[in-house]
Every structure is written in C-alpha cells, then in structure tokens.
C-alpha cells in the first residue's frame, strides 16, 4: 500500500488557505446593494439564469451579500430576521423571540448537550436577540472574574426583564441596527451566533427525530446526521435544515431560487412556513450553493 | 512502600500549591486524579508488576502538571473566551473524569495540555499508558486543538510524528466537543482504526493482513510506554 503524498494535514491546511482567502475578499455581511448589481455580475450569461435574476430585480430592489463560507444560510437568516423584528416586528413577536431564546439553552441541555460547551454560544445569541427585541441582556450564568468559573446565583425574586416601549424610536432602531451589523461582522462573536443557530437547528431535528428520520439518507440516525451536517461549522445546508430552523424559531422564511435550468424564466419562490401562518417577511436569494439576503420593493 | 511514597509525594506537592492564591481550588486535583487513575488500574489488573508501577509513577510525576499556575498569567489574558472555556474543560475533567483518560494544562500555559490515555481493556493496547500533547489556539472551541501522541504509537491512523488522523479533530470538528470528548474519541480510535485512510501504511497493512504480527508490534509500544 503506497502512502499518499498528501496527508490529511496538507488537505486541511489547503482548506484553511481557501477559507482565509474568502475571508480576506468578502465581508461577513455587506452593506445593502441594489439588485441591479446582480444583473451586471452575470452580463455574459444569456441563459435562463439571467432571466430569473431579472425576475428577482423586478420584485426585490436591494440585497446584502453574505460570505460564502458554508454558513451563509444561517448567517443570512439570522441577520435578516433580527433586522426585520427590530424595524417591523410586533411587540408580541419580539417578546416571543426573546423568551424563546432565553428558554432554548435548557431545551438543548435536555437534548443531551453539555451545558458549559454551549454556554458561550448561547450568551452571544441572547445578546443579539436582546438588541433586536428591546430587552436587556440576561445576566451571565457564570462569573469568571477570578479566572475560575463560579455559577452566579440567580435571585428568584428579581423582577422579570422589562422590554423597552415598543415600537422603539427610529433613532433607537438605527443605533441598534448598526450595533447588530457590527456584531454580525465581528468574527468571534458572529461565528458564535451562527453556531447557536446551528445548535437550534440540530435541537429541532432531535426533538422531532421521528418526523425528520424519513428525510435523512445514508442510513444515518438523526443524531449522527446532526453531528455530521449541522453541528459542524462551514457545513452547507439543504432544504431540510431550512425547514428545521424556520420551525425551531417559529419564523417563516421565503427562499427565492435561481438557477440555469430553462424550464421557466421565473425565479421559484418557496415559503418555508406552517400551514395557515402569515406570509414570510424574511426573504433570501439562492444562487446554486449560496444564500444572500433580499429586500422586497 | 510504594503507596506510602505516593502519598508523601502528593501531600508535599499539595502544600506547595496551596501558596498559589488563585489556584487553591485545584489542590484536590492531583490527589483525586491520580487516585482515580490508580484505582482504574487496580481494577483493570489483578496483578501490578513492580516495574509497571514505578514507571507509572514516574510518568505521572514527570508529565502531569497538577495545576496551571494561574498567578503567572495576567488576568486579562485569562479572560479570553478560549481560555475561559479551557478552564471549564479542566474543571469538567476533574469533577467528572471519563474512565481511562486524564489531562491537565501545563504548568504555565493553559493553551498547552498534557494528557494520558490508557489502552482500553481487552484490546492489544491494554495496559498501555500513552502520553499526548494538546495545543489550543485562541480560536478554540471554534477550531480544534492540535493533538499528538508523545508516546511512541503503532496505529493505522497515527503518523510517524504522532499526529492523529481522526475526523472529529479535522473536518468533523464540532465546537461542542471538549477535552474529555477528544480524549475518549482517541481512546476508542485505538481499537477501532480506519485502515482505509492510513497515516501509517505499515500498520494499516498488518492490521488487515496479519493481525498476529500487528498485535505483536502494538504490544511492543505498550511495553515501551511503561518505560517513558
């Protein structure tokens, strides 16, 4: 058996280089751009793909690019959702999202995750949720001031956290949006938020294992599938992940699909939502292998 | 005799550590960890050879660092997410140690750990005490540590330099894994090699074609591990 000239470590180093190159050349979340930019980008294309993009530009006037690092769906969905709640969410939607976030850690622990290994991701997630929903950030569960983790005793009689008067003032929203964007562009924290969205997705798979088992191929169990395809950073997602995250957050999402198949000249829109719920307010653009955020006209 | 010297060594070590203001919480560590390790071996072996015991103690005292000297590091450096997480990995290993593995940060750097994995019972690796090093970066736990065998190893998925070919340390790394999970995964890799992606092609070939010779080579590195 001849030993291969390249070890796994060479392959990994190569992958890291590619990732670093992508990181150097694109922001995690860009500023909004007019959708006409997309048409310019594909000037040379004369096929159905460009027709579909034309269709997209007629319905959506701007978009944000999201870095193509395998986490783009989670990142795009996360940022678009928080921005939407902050600007157009009802008081009830905001409160629900906040309470669901605070309760989520216990649910994940009940699914078998070790609490301290998910703690930092949870902290980053509730921080952005609090920003978008007008709630104060919940107190940290552990005190590290001596370098040694000590659990913080929560006062059972303390008042429940108060939401700011809703809707927030235009000035407050602008400030919070720029803070959100800063966090989504600041890598260690941004990755933590994205990773927590992966955990929420995996948690939903596991809670509804019987339902999802039918969608999983290669004879994997739901847990094995999560360990391979969900809990690993940079692993791209499929439609079943979108179903799971949308259901986990109870937030409908629309994905506008564009590709070069010429059966139609229109982009295909798929709404991921429970029957009988209101139309999605978060829209994502799909180009083969990649998701960006879309804003309707 | 031997157990007496063990206790005296431990207690002098503990007293010495007590002077480190920040690390007093970890004083029970050397005692409990070593006792666990010791009990584990007593249970897994009906007879402990003298040479095995002495090399075992030697190994413990020369490699296990007992306590990270927190007071040697500026507090600010301690508080990065990676470092805080490593403190919790360490606490978990002390409070709830998995069977047959042990690990701790080195004396003055929480980003570099030493660990020991005991060869699983009922496998050719049984009775081996294999030392490893783990190097973390500030990207931990978003990126896995670099883990290497320091002890000599003969295994289809271990490179000549001790590097380990294991999916969870590479493309299947999940930030929810901790040091305990890493060490137990490597422990199970010992008896469940994947000969299809060999890091040591000689070992992979013997594993597939000549089990007897394979086990003989493994036995040799098990014995070598006692003498390190």
Short mmCIF file of C-alpha atoms in Angstrom, two decimals:
data_model
loop_
_atom_site.label_atom_id
_atom_site.label_comp_id
_atom_site.label_asym_id
_atom_site.label_seq_id
_atom_site.Cartn_x
_atom_site.Cartn_y
_atom_site.Cartn_z
CA UNK A 1 0.00 0.00 0.00
CA UNK A 2 1.68 3.18 -1.13
CA UNK A 3 1.44 6.04 1.28
CA UNK A 4 -0.21 9.06 -0.25
CA UNK A 5 1.92 12.11 -0.95
CA UNK A 6 -0.55 14.39 0.79
CA UNK A 7 -1.53 13.88 4.38
CA UNK A 8 -4.85 15.00 5.84
CA UNK A 9 -2.97 17.88 7.38
CA UNK A 10 -1.98 19.16 3.92
CA UNK A 11 -5.60 18.97 2.79
CA UNK A 12 -6.76 20.83 5.89
CA UNK A 13 -4.08 23.48 5.51
CA UNK A 14 -5.22 23.96 1.92
CA UNK A 15 -8.85 24.29 3.03
CA UNK A 16 -7.81 26.86 5.63
CA UNK A 17 -5.97 28.87 2.98
CA UNK A 18 -9.06 28.90 0.76
CA UNK A 19 -11.17 29.97 3.73
CA UNK A 20 -8.74 32.76 4.60
CA UNK A 21 -8.76 33.96 1.00
CA UNK A 22 -12.55 34.09 1.00
CA UNK A 23 -12.45 35.90 4.34
CA UNK A 24 -9.99 38.49 3.05
CA UNK A 25 -12.04 39.20 -0.05
CA UNK A 26 -15.58 39.45 1.34
CA UNK A 27 -17.36 40.84 4.36
CA UNK A 28 -19.41 38.54 6.57
CA UNK A 29 -22.47 40.70 5.83
CA UNK A 30 -22.23 43.50 3.26
CA UNK A 31 -24.00 46.86 3.12
CA UNK A 32 -27.22 46.82 1.09
CA UNK A 33 -26.65 46.86 -2.68
CA UNK A 34 -29.16 47.42 -5.49
CA UNK A 35 -30.21 44.11 -7.08
CA UNK A 36 -29.19 45.54 -10.48
CA UNK A 37 -25.62 44.73 -9.37
CA UNK A 38 -26.53 41.06 -9.81
CA UNK A 39 -27.56 41.63 -13.41
CA UNK A 40 -24.23 43.34 -14.13
CA UNK A 41 -22.40 40.46 -12.49
CA UNK A 42 -23.97 37.99 -14.92
CA UNK A 43 -23.87 40.23 -18.05
CA UNK A 44 -22.28 37.45 -20.06
CA UNK A 45 -24.95 34.91 -19.16
CA UNK A 46 -27.61 34.63 -21.84
CA UNK A 47 -29.42 31.71 -20.28
CA UNK A 48 -32.44 31.19 -18.05
CA UNK A 49 -30.35 32.09 -15.01
CA UNK A 50 -30.18 35.72 -16.07
CA UNK A 51 -33.92 35.77 -16.85
CA UNK A 52 -34.57 34.55 -13.34
CA UNK A 53 -32.32 37.24 -11.87
CA UNK A 54 -34.26 39.83 -13.92
CA UNK A 55 -37.41 38.45 -12.35
CA UNK A 56 -35.79 38.87 -8.90
CA UNK A 57 -34.83 42.50 -9.57
CA UNK A 58 -38.42 43.29 -10.53
CA UNK A 59 -39.65 42.22 -7.09
CA UNK A 60 -36.69 42.98 -4.82
CA UNK A 61 -34.81 46.26 -5.02
CA UNK A 62 -31.82 45.54 -2.80
CA UNK A 63 -29.80 42.73 -1.27
CA UNK A 64 -26.92 42.12 1.13
CA UNK A 65 -24.10 39.77 0.27
CA UNK A 66 -23.28 37.19 2.91
CA UNK A 67 -19.87 35.49 2.97
CA UNK A 68 -19.86 32.17 1.13
CA UNK A 69 -18.17 30.15 3.85
CA UNK A 70 -20.65 27.31 4.24
CA UNK A 71 -22.53 29.18 6.98
CA UNK A 72 -24.28 31.63 4.65
CA UNK A 73 -27.81 30.34 5.19
CA UNK A 74 -27.64 30.62 8.99
CA UNK A 75 -25.90 33.99 8.84
CA UNK A 76 -28.30 35.42 6.26
CA UNK A 77 -31.39 34.13 8.05
CA UNK A 78 -30.13 35.32 11.45
CA UNK A 79 -29.30 38.84 10.38
CA UNK A 80 -32.39 39.29 8.19
CA UNK A 81 -34.67 38.04 10.96
CA UNK A 82 -33.25 40.32 13.66
CA UNK A 83 -33.31 43.33 11.38
CA UNK A 84 -36.91 42.60 10.42
CA UNK A 85 -38.03 42.19 14.06
CA UNK A 86 -36.25 45.39 15.07
CA UNK A 87 -37.90 47.50 12.38
CA UNK A 88 -41.22 45.87 11.66
CA UNK A 89 -41.83 43.20 14.29
CA UNK A 90 -44.83 43.47 16.58
CA UNK A 91 -44.32 43.74 20.34
CA UNK A 92 -45.62 40.19 20.65
CA UNK A 93 -43.24 38.78 18.01
CA UNK A 94 -40.29 40.45 19.70
CA UNK A 95 -41.26 39.18 23.15
CA UNK A 96 -41.79 35.67 21.81
CA UNK A 97 -38.39 35.60 20.12
CA UNK A 98 -36.69 36.81 23.30
CA UNK A 99 -38.45 34.36 25.62
CA UNK A 100 -37.79 31.50 23.21
CA UNK A 101 -34.07 32.40 23.13
CA UNK A 102 -33.82 32.51 26.93
CA UNK A 103 -35.59 29.14 27.23
CA UNK A 104 -33.56 27.50 24.45
CA UNK A 105 -30.45 26.59 26.45
CA UNK A 106 -32.40 24.34 28.82
CA UNK A 107 -34.06 22.67 25.83
CA UNK A 108 -30.68 21.94 24.24
CA UNK A 109 -29.33 20.57 27.52
CA UNK A 110 -32.41 18.32 27.66
CA UNK A 111 -31.40 17.08 24.17
CA UNK A 112 -28.06 15.93 25.58
CA UNK A 113 -25.73 18.91 25.01
CA UNK A 114 -23.30 19.64 27.83
CA UNK A 115 -24.32 22.98 29.26
CA UNK A 116 -20.90 24.56 29.53
CA UNK A 117 -19.95 23.68 25.96
CA UNK A 118 -22.93 25.65 24.60
CA UNK A 119 -22.83 28.49 27.15
CA UNK A 120 -20.65 30.94 25.19
CA UNK A 121 -22.71 30.48 22.02
CA UNK A 122 -25.91 30.99 23.97
CA UNK A 123 -24.52 34.20 25.51
CA UNK A 124 -23.69 35.66 22.10
CA UNK A 125 -27.09 34.65 20.75
CA UNK A 126 -29.14 36.22 23.56
CA UNK A 127 -27.01 39.34 23.23
CA UNK A 128 -28.13 39.92 19.62
CA UNK A 129 -31.69 38.81 20.40
CA UNK A 130 -31.86 41.32 23.28
CA UNK A 131 -30.58 44.06 20.96
CA UNK A 132 -33.24 43.36 18.35
CA UNK A 133 -36.17 42.90 20.73
CA UNK A 134 -35.63 45.79 23.18
CA UNK A 135 -34.93 43.57 26.18
CA UNK A 136 -31.92 43.89 28.49
CA UNK A 137 -29.29 41.17 28.12
CA UNK A 138 -29.90 38.43 30.73
CA UNK A 139 -27.21 38.26 33.45
CA UNK A 140 -24.33 35.84 32.78
CA UNK A 141 -24.74 32.42 34.37
CA UNK A 142 -21.06 32.23 35.39
CA UNK A 143 -18.63 34.67 36.97
CA UNK A 144 -15.07 34.46 35.61
CA UNK A 145 -13.62 37.41 37.48
CA UNK A 146 -11.07 35.23 39.30
CA UNK A 147 -10.30 33.18 36.19
CA UNK A 148 -12.21 30.27 37.67
CA UNK A 149 -15.82 29.76 36.61
CA UNK A 150 -18.26 30.22 39.52
CA UNK A 151 -22.02 29.82 38.96
CA UNK A 152 -23.91 33.05 39.67
CA UNK A 153 -26.88 32.58 41.99
CA UNK A 154 -29.95 33.99 40.25
CA UNK A 155 -32.25 35.87 42.57
CA UNK A 156 -35.62 34.10 42.34
CA UNK A 157 -37.46 37.22 43.49
CA UNK A 158 -35.90 39.55 40.94
CA UNK A 159 -38.27 41.27 38.54
CA UNK A 160 -38.62 39.75 35.06
CA UNK A 161 -36.65 41.72 32.45
CA UNK A 162 -38.58 44.67 31.03
CA UNK A 163 -38.93 45.33 27.32
CA UNK A 164 -38.43 48.91 26.16
CA UNK A 165 -41.64 50.66 24.98
CA UNK A 166 -42.44 49.12 21.58
CA UNK A 167 -42.03 50.05 18.78
CA UNK A 168 -38.63 51.54 19.53
CA UNK A 169 -37.97 55.09 18.37
CA UNK A 170 -36.47 55.49 14.91
CA UNK A 171 -33.23 56.73 16.49
CA UNK A 172 -33.03 53.74 18.85
CA UNK A 173 -33.66 51.34 15.96
CA UNK A 174 -30.94 52.91 13.83
CA UNK A 175 -28.48 52.63 16.71
CA UNK A 176 -29.40 49.04 17.42
CA UNK A 177 -29.22 48.10 13.75
CA UNK A 178 -25.69 49.43 13.48
CA UNK A 179 -24.76 47.51 16.65
CA UNK A 180 -26.27 44.34 15.20
CA UNK A 181 -24.38 44.78 11.95
CA UNK A 182 -21.15 45.38 13.90
CA UNK A 183 -21.67 42.14 15.84
CA UNK A 184 -22.53 40.17 12.69
CA UNK A 185 -19.27 41.46 11.15
CA UNK A 186 -17.08 40.79 14.18
CA UNK A 187 -15.88 37.28 13.71
CA UNK A 188 -15.55 35.52 17.04
CA UNK A 189 -18.97 36.76 18.16
CA UNK A 190 -20.55 36.45 14.71
CA UNK A 191 -19.43 32.81 14.49
CA UNK A 192 -20.86 32.14 17.93
CA UNK A 193 -24.28 33.48 16.88
CA UNK A 194 -24.16 31.42 13.69
CA UNK A 195 -23.13 28.37 15.67
CA UNK A 196 -26.01 28.79 18.09
CA UNK A 197 -28.41 28.89 15.13
CA UNK A 198 -26.88 25.57 14.08
CA UNK A 199 -27.49 24.20 17.57
CA UNK A 200 -31.12 25.37 17.48
CA UNK A 201 -31.47 23.61 14.12
CA UNK A 202 -29.91 20.41 15.49
CA UNK A 203 -32.06 20.66 18.63
CA UNK A 204 -35.18 20.83 16.48
CA UNK A 205 -34.06 17.80 14.45
CA UNK A 206 -33.53 15.84 17.65
CA UNK A 207 -36.78 16.92 19.31
CA UNK A 208 -38.66 15.84 16.18
CA UNK A 209 -36.45 12.90 15.30
CA UNK A 210 -39.30 10.68 14.21
CA UNK A 211 -40.53 13.23 11.66
CA UNK A 212 -37.08 14.06 10.27
CA UNK A 213 -35.75 10.48 10.13
CA UNK A 214 -37.59 9.99 6.84
CA UNK A 215 -35.62 12.84 5.21
CA UNK A 216 -32.22 11.55 6.24
CA UNK A 217 -30.26 9.39 3.82
CA UNK A 218 -27.30 7.02 4.06
CA UNK A 219 -28.83 5.13 6.99
CA UNK A 220 -27.75 7.76 9.49
CA UNK A 221 -29.66 8.35 12.71
CA UNK A 222 -30.86 11.89 13.39
CA UNK A 223 -28.06 12.34 15.95
CA UNK A 224 -25.39 11.14 13.53
CA UNK A 225 -26.82 13.39 10.83
CA UNK A 226 -26.67 16.39 13.20
CA UNK A 227 -23.09 15.59 14.21
CA UNK A 228 -22.04 15.48 10.53
CA UNK A 229 -24.19 18.05 8.80
CA UNK A 230 -25.46 20.54 11.37
CA UNK A 231 -23.16 20.84 14.38
CA UNK A 232 -20.06 21.28 12.21
CA UNK A 233 -19.22 24.86 11.18
CA UNK A 234 -18.98 25.60 7.45
CA UNK A 235 -21.10 22.59 6.52
CA UNK A 236 -23.58 23.74 3.90
CA UNK A 237 -27.27 23.31 4.46
CA UNK A 238 -30.07 21.72 2.46
CA UNK A 239 -33.78 22.39 2.41
CA UNK A 240 -34.41 20.13 5.37
CA UNK A 241 -32.17 22.37 7.51
CA UNK A 242 -34.23 25.39 6.47
CA UNK A 243 -37.43 23.60 7.45
CA UNK A 244 -35.91 22.77 10.84
CA UNK A 245 -34.54 26.23 11.69
CA UNK A 246 -37.66 28.01 10.49
CA UNK A 247 -39.76 25.69 12.65
CA UNK A 248 -37.37 25.94 15.63
CA UNK A 249 -37.70 29.74 15.66
CA UNK A 250 -41.33 29.60 14.51
CA UNK A 251 -40.42 32.17 11.87
CA UNK A 252 -41.47 31.63 8.25
CA UNK A 253 -38.83 32.31 5.58
CA UNK A 254 -39.03 32.72 1.81
CA UNK A 255 -36.25 31.45 -0.42
CA UNK A 256 -36.07 32.75 -3.99
CA UNK A 257 -34.33 30.10 -6.10
CA UNK A 258 -32.37 30.99 -9.22
CA UNK A 259 -30.50 28.51 -11.41
CA UNK A 260 -29.86 27.91 -15.10
CA UNK A 261 -32.49 25.24 -15.71
CA UNK A 262 -34.64 26.58 -18.54
CA UNK A 263 -37.99 25.06 -17.65
CA UNK A 264 -39.08 28.52 -16.54
CA UNK A 265 -37.78 32.08 -16.86
CA UNK A 266 -39.11 32.99 -13.41
CA UNK A 267 -37.33 32.53 -10.11
CA UNK A 268 -39.03 29.90 -7.96
CA UNK A 269 -40.16 31.17 -4.56
CA UNK A 270 -40.60 28.67 -1.77
CA UNK A 271 -42.16 29.72 1.52
CA UNK A 272 -40.99 27.65 4.47
CA UNK A 273 -43.87 28.01 6.89
CA UNK A 274 -46.52 26.15 8.82
CA UNK A 275 -49.89 25.95 7.12
CA UNK A 276 -52.18 28.83 7.97
CA UNK A 277 -49.45 31.21 9.19
CA UNK A 278 -48.84 34.69 7.76
CA UNK A 279 -46.60 35.08 4.69
CA UNK A 280 -42.85 35.22 5.41
CA UNK A 281 -41.30 38.65 6.00
CA UNK A 282 -37.72 37.39 5.65
CA UNK A 283 -36.53 36.64 2.10
CA UNK A 284 -33.31 35.02 0.97
CA UNK A 285 -31.85 34.76 -2.52
CA UNK A 286 -30.49 31.36 -3.51
CA UNK A 287 -27.93 31.04 -6.25
CA UNK A 288 -26.55 27.50 -6.62
CA UNK A 289 -24.62 26.83 -3.41
CA UNK A 290 -25.17 30.24 -1.83
CA UNK A 291 -27.68 32.37 0.11
CA UNK A 292 -27.90 36.18 0.35
CA UNK A 293 -30.46 38.50 1.96
CA UNK A 294 -33.16 40.07 -0.23
CA UNK A 295 -35.27 43.16 0.47
CA UNK A 296 -38.65 43.48 -1.29
CA UNK A 297 -39.56 46.63 -3.23
CA UNK B 1 6.17 1.13 50.40
CA UNK B 2 5.14 2.41 47.08
CA UNK B 3 1.79 3.72 48.18
CA UNK B 4 3.48 5.49 51.11
CA UNK B 5 5.84 7.30 48.83
CA UNK B 6 2.93 8.17 46.59
CA UNK B 7 1.02 9.80 49.43
CA UNK B 8 4.01 11.68 50.76
CA UNK B 9 4.85 12.95 47.29
CA UNK B 10 1.29 14.04 46.78
CA UNK B 11 0.95 15.84 50.07
CA UNK B 12 4.18 17.76 49.71
CA UNK B 13 3.05 18.74 46.25
CA UNK B 14 -0.34 19.87 47.53
CA UNK B 15 1.10 22.01 50.29
CA UNK B 16 3.37 23.65 47.81
CA UNK B 17 0.48 24.52 45.57
CA UNK B 18 -1.59 25.98 48.35
CA UNK B 19 0.56 29.07 48.30
CA UNK B 20 -0.75 29.94 44.86
CA UNK B 21 -3.64 32.12 45.80
CA UNK B 22 -5.63 31.71 42.62
CA UNK B 23 -5.19 28.03 42.19
CA UNK B 24 -6.18 26.72 45.61
CA UNK B 25 -9.37 25.35 44.10
CA UNK B 26 -7.33 22.82 42.20
CA UNK B 27 -5.45 21.38 45.13
CA UNK B 28 -7.64 18.27 45.28
CA UNK B 29 -6.91 17.61 41.63
CA UNK B 30 -3.63 15.76 41.84
CA UNK B 31 -4.91 13.61 44.65
CA UNK B 32 -8.25 12.72 43.10
CA UNK B 33 -7.00 12.38 39.55
CA UNK B 34 -4.10 10.16 40.49
CA UNK B 35 -6.21 8.08 42.79
CA UNK B 36 -8.75 7.60 40.02
CA UNK B 37 -6.03 6.62 37.63
CA UNK B 38 -4.56 4.32 40.26
CA UNK B 39 -7.90 2.71 41.09
CA UNK B 40 -8.68 2.32 37.41
CA UNK B 41 -5.53 0.32 37.04
CA UNK B 42 -6.05 -1.68 40.17
CA UNK B 43 -9.47 -2.66 38.85
CA UNK B 44 -8.29 -3.45 35.38
CA UNK B 45 -5.33 -5.57 36.52
CA UNK B 46 -5.29 -8.29 39.06
CA UNK B 47 -1.57 -8.02 39.43
CA UNK B 48 0.55 -4.89 39.26
CA UNK B 49 4.13 -5.53 38.35
CA UNK B 50 6.77 -3.57 40.19
CA UNK B 51 8.31 -2.22 37.04
CA UNK B 52 4.94 -1.15 35.75
CA UNK B 53 4.12 0.70 38.94
CA UNK B 54 7.38 2.54 39.16
CA UNK B 55 7.28 3.61 35.54
CA UNK B 56 3.68 4.61 36.06
CA UNK B 57 4.54 6.91 38.95
CA UNK B 58 7.47 8.29 37.06
CA UNK B 59 5.19 9.12 34.19
CA UNK B 60 2.62 10.79 36.40
CA UNK B 61 5.12 12.99 38.13
CA UNK B 62 7.09 13.88 35.09
CA UNK B 63 4.20 14.72 32.78
CA UNK B 64 1.06 15.56 34.69
CA UNK B 65 1.42 19.17 35.64
CA UNK B 66 -1.09 19.10 38.53
CA UNK B 67 -2.08 22.73 38.50
CA UNK B 68 -1.92 25.54 35.97
CA UNK B 69 -0.20 28.40 37.72
CA UNK B 70 -2.83 31.00 37.12
CA UNK B 71 -0.96 33.66 39.03
CA UNK B 72 1.82 33.61 36.46
CA UNK B 73 -0.51 34.89 33.77
CA UNK B 74 -2.00 38.34 33.55
CA UNK B 75 -5.68 38.16 34.45
CA UNK B 76 -6.64 39.85 31.22
CA UNK B 77 -5.10 37.08 29.15
CA UNK B 78 -7.05 34.57 31.25
CA UNK B 79 -10.34 36.07 30.31
CA UNK B 80 -10.43 35.36 26.57
CA UNK B 81 -13.26 33.05 25.59
CA UNK B 82 -10.86 30.28 24.61
CA UNK B 83 -9.07 30.40 27.96
CA UNK B 84 -12.27 30.59 29.97
CA UNK B 85 -13.62 27.64 28.07
CA UNK B 86 -10.41 25.66 28.73
CA UNK B 87 -10.77 26.34 32.46
CA UNK B 88 -14.20 24.79 32.26
CA UNK B 89 -12.92 21.82 30.25
CA UNK B 90 -10.36 21.32 33.01
CA UNK B 91 -12.96 21.59 35.77
CA UNK B 92 -15.15 19.06 33.97
CA UNK B 93 -12.24 16.62 33.68
CA UNK B 94 -11.68 16.90 37.43
CA UNK B 95 -15.31 16.77 38.54
CA UNK B 96 -16.47 14.08 36.14
CA UNK B 97 -13.44 12.30 34.69
CA UNK B 98 -14.18 9.77 31.93
CA UNK B 99 -12.73 6.30 32.53
CA UNK B 100 -9.18 5.76 31.40
CA UNK B 101 -8.22 9.25 30.29
CA UNK B 102 -6.72 12.16 32.14
CA UNK B 103 -5.37 15.55 31.18
CA UNK B 104 -4.40 18.95 32.51
CA UNK B 105 -2.90 22.22 31.32
CA UNK B 106 0.87 22.56 31.57
CA UNK B 107 2.39 24.49 34.42
CA UNK B 108 2.37 27.95 32.96
CA UNK B 109 0.27 27.81 29.84
CA UNK B 110 -3.38 26.92 29.75
CA UNK B 111 -3.21 26.71 25.94
CA UNK B 112 -0.93 23.65 26.07
CA UNK B 113 -2.10 20.48 27.79
CA UNK B 114 -0.62 17.11 28.58
CA UNK B 115 -2.82 14.07 28.68
CA UNK B 116 -2.63 10.34 29.25
CA UNK B 117 -4.82 7.71 27.63
CA UNK B 118 -4.88 4.18 28.98
CA UNK B 119 -5.16 1.44 26.40
CA UNK B 120 -8.69 0.03 26.54
CA UNK B 121 -9.12 -3.28 28.33
CA UNK B 122 -9.50 -6.35 26.14
CA UNK B 123 -7.61 -4.76 23.23
CA UNK B 124 -3.97 -5.14 22.16
CA UNK B 125 -3.45 -1.65 23.64
CA UNK B 126 -4.49 -2.81 27.15
CA UNK B 127 -2.18 -1.60 29.92
CA UNK B 128 -0.51 0.99 27.70
CA UNK B 129 -0.14 4.46 29.23
CA UNK B 130 0.08 6.76 26.23
CA UNK B 131 1.05 10.37 26.62
CA UNK B 132 -0.35 13.06 24.36
CA UNK B 133 0.00 16.79 23.90
CA UNK B 134 -2.84 19.14 23.01
CA UNK B 135 -2.21 22.64 21.67
CA UNK B 136 -5.08 25.09 21.56
CA UNK B 137 -5.37 28.45 19.82
CA UNK B 138 -7.48 31.48 20.67
CA UNK B 139 -9.94 30.09 18.10
CA UNK B 140 -10.83 27.21 20.42
CA UNK B 141 -13.54 25.88 20.51
CA UNK B 142 -14.37 27.14 17.01
CA UNK B 143 -11.30 25.28 15.78
CA UNK B 144 -9.98 22.00 17.18
CA UNK B 145 -6.67 21.76 19.05
CA UNK B 146 -3.63 20.07 17.51
CA UNK B 147 -3.39 16.71 19.23
CA UNK B 148 -0.34 14.46 19.03
CA UNK B 149 0.87 11.29 20.64
CA UNK B 150 4.08 11.99 22.53
CA UNK B 151 4.48 8.31 23.34
CA UNK B 152 5.57 6.02 20.57
CA UNK B 153 2.49 4.68 18.76
CA UNK B 154 1.82 1.94 16.24
CA UNK B 155 -1.61 2.53 14.74
CA UNK B 156 -3.03 2.81 11.19
CA UNK B 157 -4.28 6.35 11.84
CA UNK B 158 -1.29 7.83 13.65
CA UNK B 159 1.53 9.47 11.69
CA UNK B 160 5.20 8.93 12.48
CA UNK B 161 5.33 12.33 14.23
CA UNK B 162 2.42 11.38 16.50
CA UNK B 163 -0.18 13.35 14.52
CA UNK B 164 -3.62 11.76 14.59
CA UNK B 165 -5.90 11.23 11.61
CA UNK B 166 -9.34 11.45 13.21
CA UNK B 167 -12.33 13.12 11.57
CA UNK B 168 -13.57 14.92 14.68
CA UNK B 169 -10.18 16.63 15.00
CA UNK B 170 -10.39 17.74 11.38
CA UNK B 171 -13.37 18.23 9.07
CA UNK B 172 -15.97 16.94 11.52
CA UNK B 173 -14.92 19.07 14.47
CA UNK B 174 -17.84 20.46 16.42
CA UNK B 175 -17.38 23.36 18.87
CA UNK B 176 -19.48 21.41 21.38
CA UNK B 177 -16.67 18.88 21.87
CA UNK B 178 -14.49 19.36 24.93
CA UNK B 179 -11.19 17.86 26.05
CA UNK B 180 -12.98 14.91 27.66
CA UNK B 181 -14.75 14.17 24.35
CA UNK B 182 -11.48 14.46 22.39
CA UNK B 183 -9.61 12.10 24.69
CA UNK B 184 -12.38 9.49 24.79
CA UNK B 185 -12.65 9.60 20.98
CA UNK B 186 -8.92 8.98 20.62
CA UNK B 187 -9.20 6.19 23.18
CA UNK B 188 -11.87 4.46 21.08
CA UNK B 189 -9.89 5.07 17.89
CA UNK B 190 -7.13 2.86 19.33
CA UNK B 191 -9.16 -0.32 18.89
CA UNK B 192 -11.33 0.91 16.02
CA UNK B 193 -8.85 2.03 13.38
CA UNK B 194 -9.92 3.12 9.95
CA UNK B 195 -7.45 1.29 7.66
CA UNK B 196 -8.91 2.98 4.56
CA UNK B 197 -7.23 6.31 5.27
CA UNK B 198 -3.93 5.14 6.68
CA UNK B 199 -1.47 7.54 8.27
CA UNK B 200 0.87 4.62 8.91
CA UNK B 201 0.57 2.30 5.93
CA UNK B 202 2.68 -0.45 7.52
CA UNK B 203 0.35 -0.55 10.50
CA UNK B 204 -2.71 -0.49 8.23
CA UNK B 205 -1.36 -3.35 6.14
CA UNK B 206 -0.55 -5.52 9.14
CA UNK B 207 -3.92 -4.72 10.69
CA UNK B 208 -5.68 -6.02 7.60
CA UNK B 209 -3.39 -8.87 6.61
CA UNK B 210 -1.58 -10.13 9.66
CA UNK B 211 -3.38 -9.47 12.92
CA UNK B 212 -0.93 -11.55 14.95
CA UNK B 213 2.07 -9.52 13.80
CA UNK B 214 0.06 -6.31 14.25
CA UNK B 215 -0.70 -7.20 17.87
CA UNK B 216 2.93 -8.05 18.48
CA UNK B 217 4.01 -4.59 17.30
CA UNK B 218 1.30 -2.96 19.41
CA UNK B 219 2.41 -4.97 22.46
CA UNK B 220 5.92 -3.61 21.94
CA UNK B 221 4.77 0.03 22.07
CA UNK B 222 2.57 -0.79 25.09
CA UNK B 223 5.64 -2.01 26.93
CA UNK B 224 7.66 0.94 25.70
CA UNK B 225 5.01 3.25 27.13
CA UNK B 226 5.76 2.00 30.66
CA UNK B 227 9.39 2.96 30.42
CA UNK B 228 8.98 6.53 29.23
#
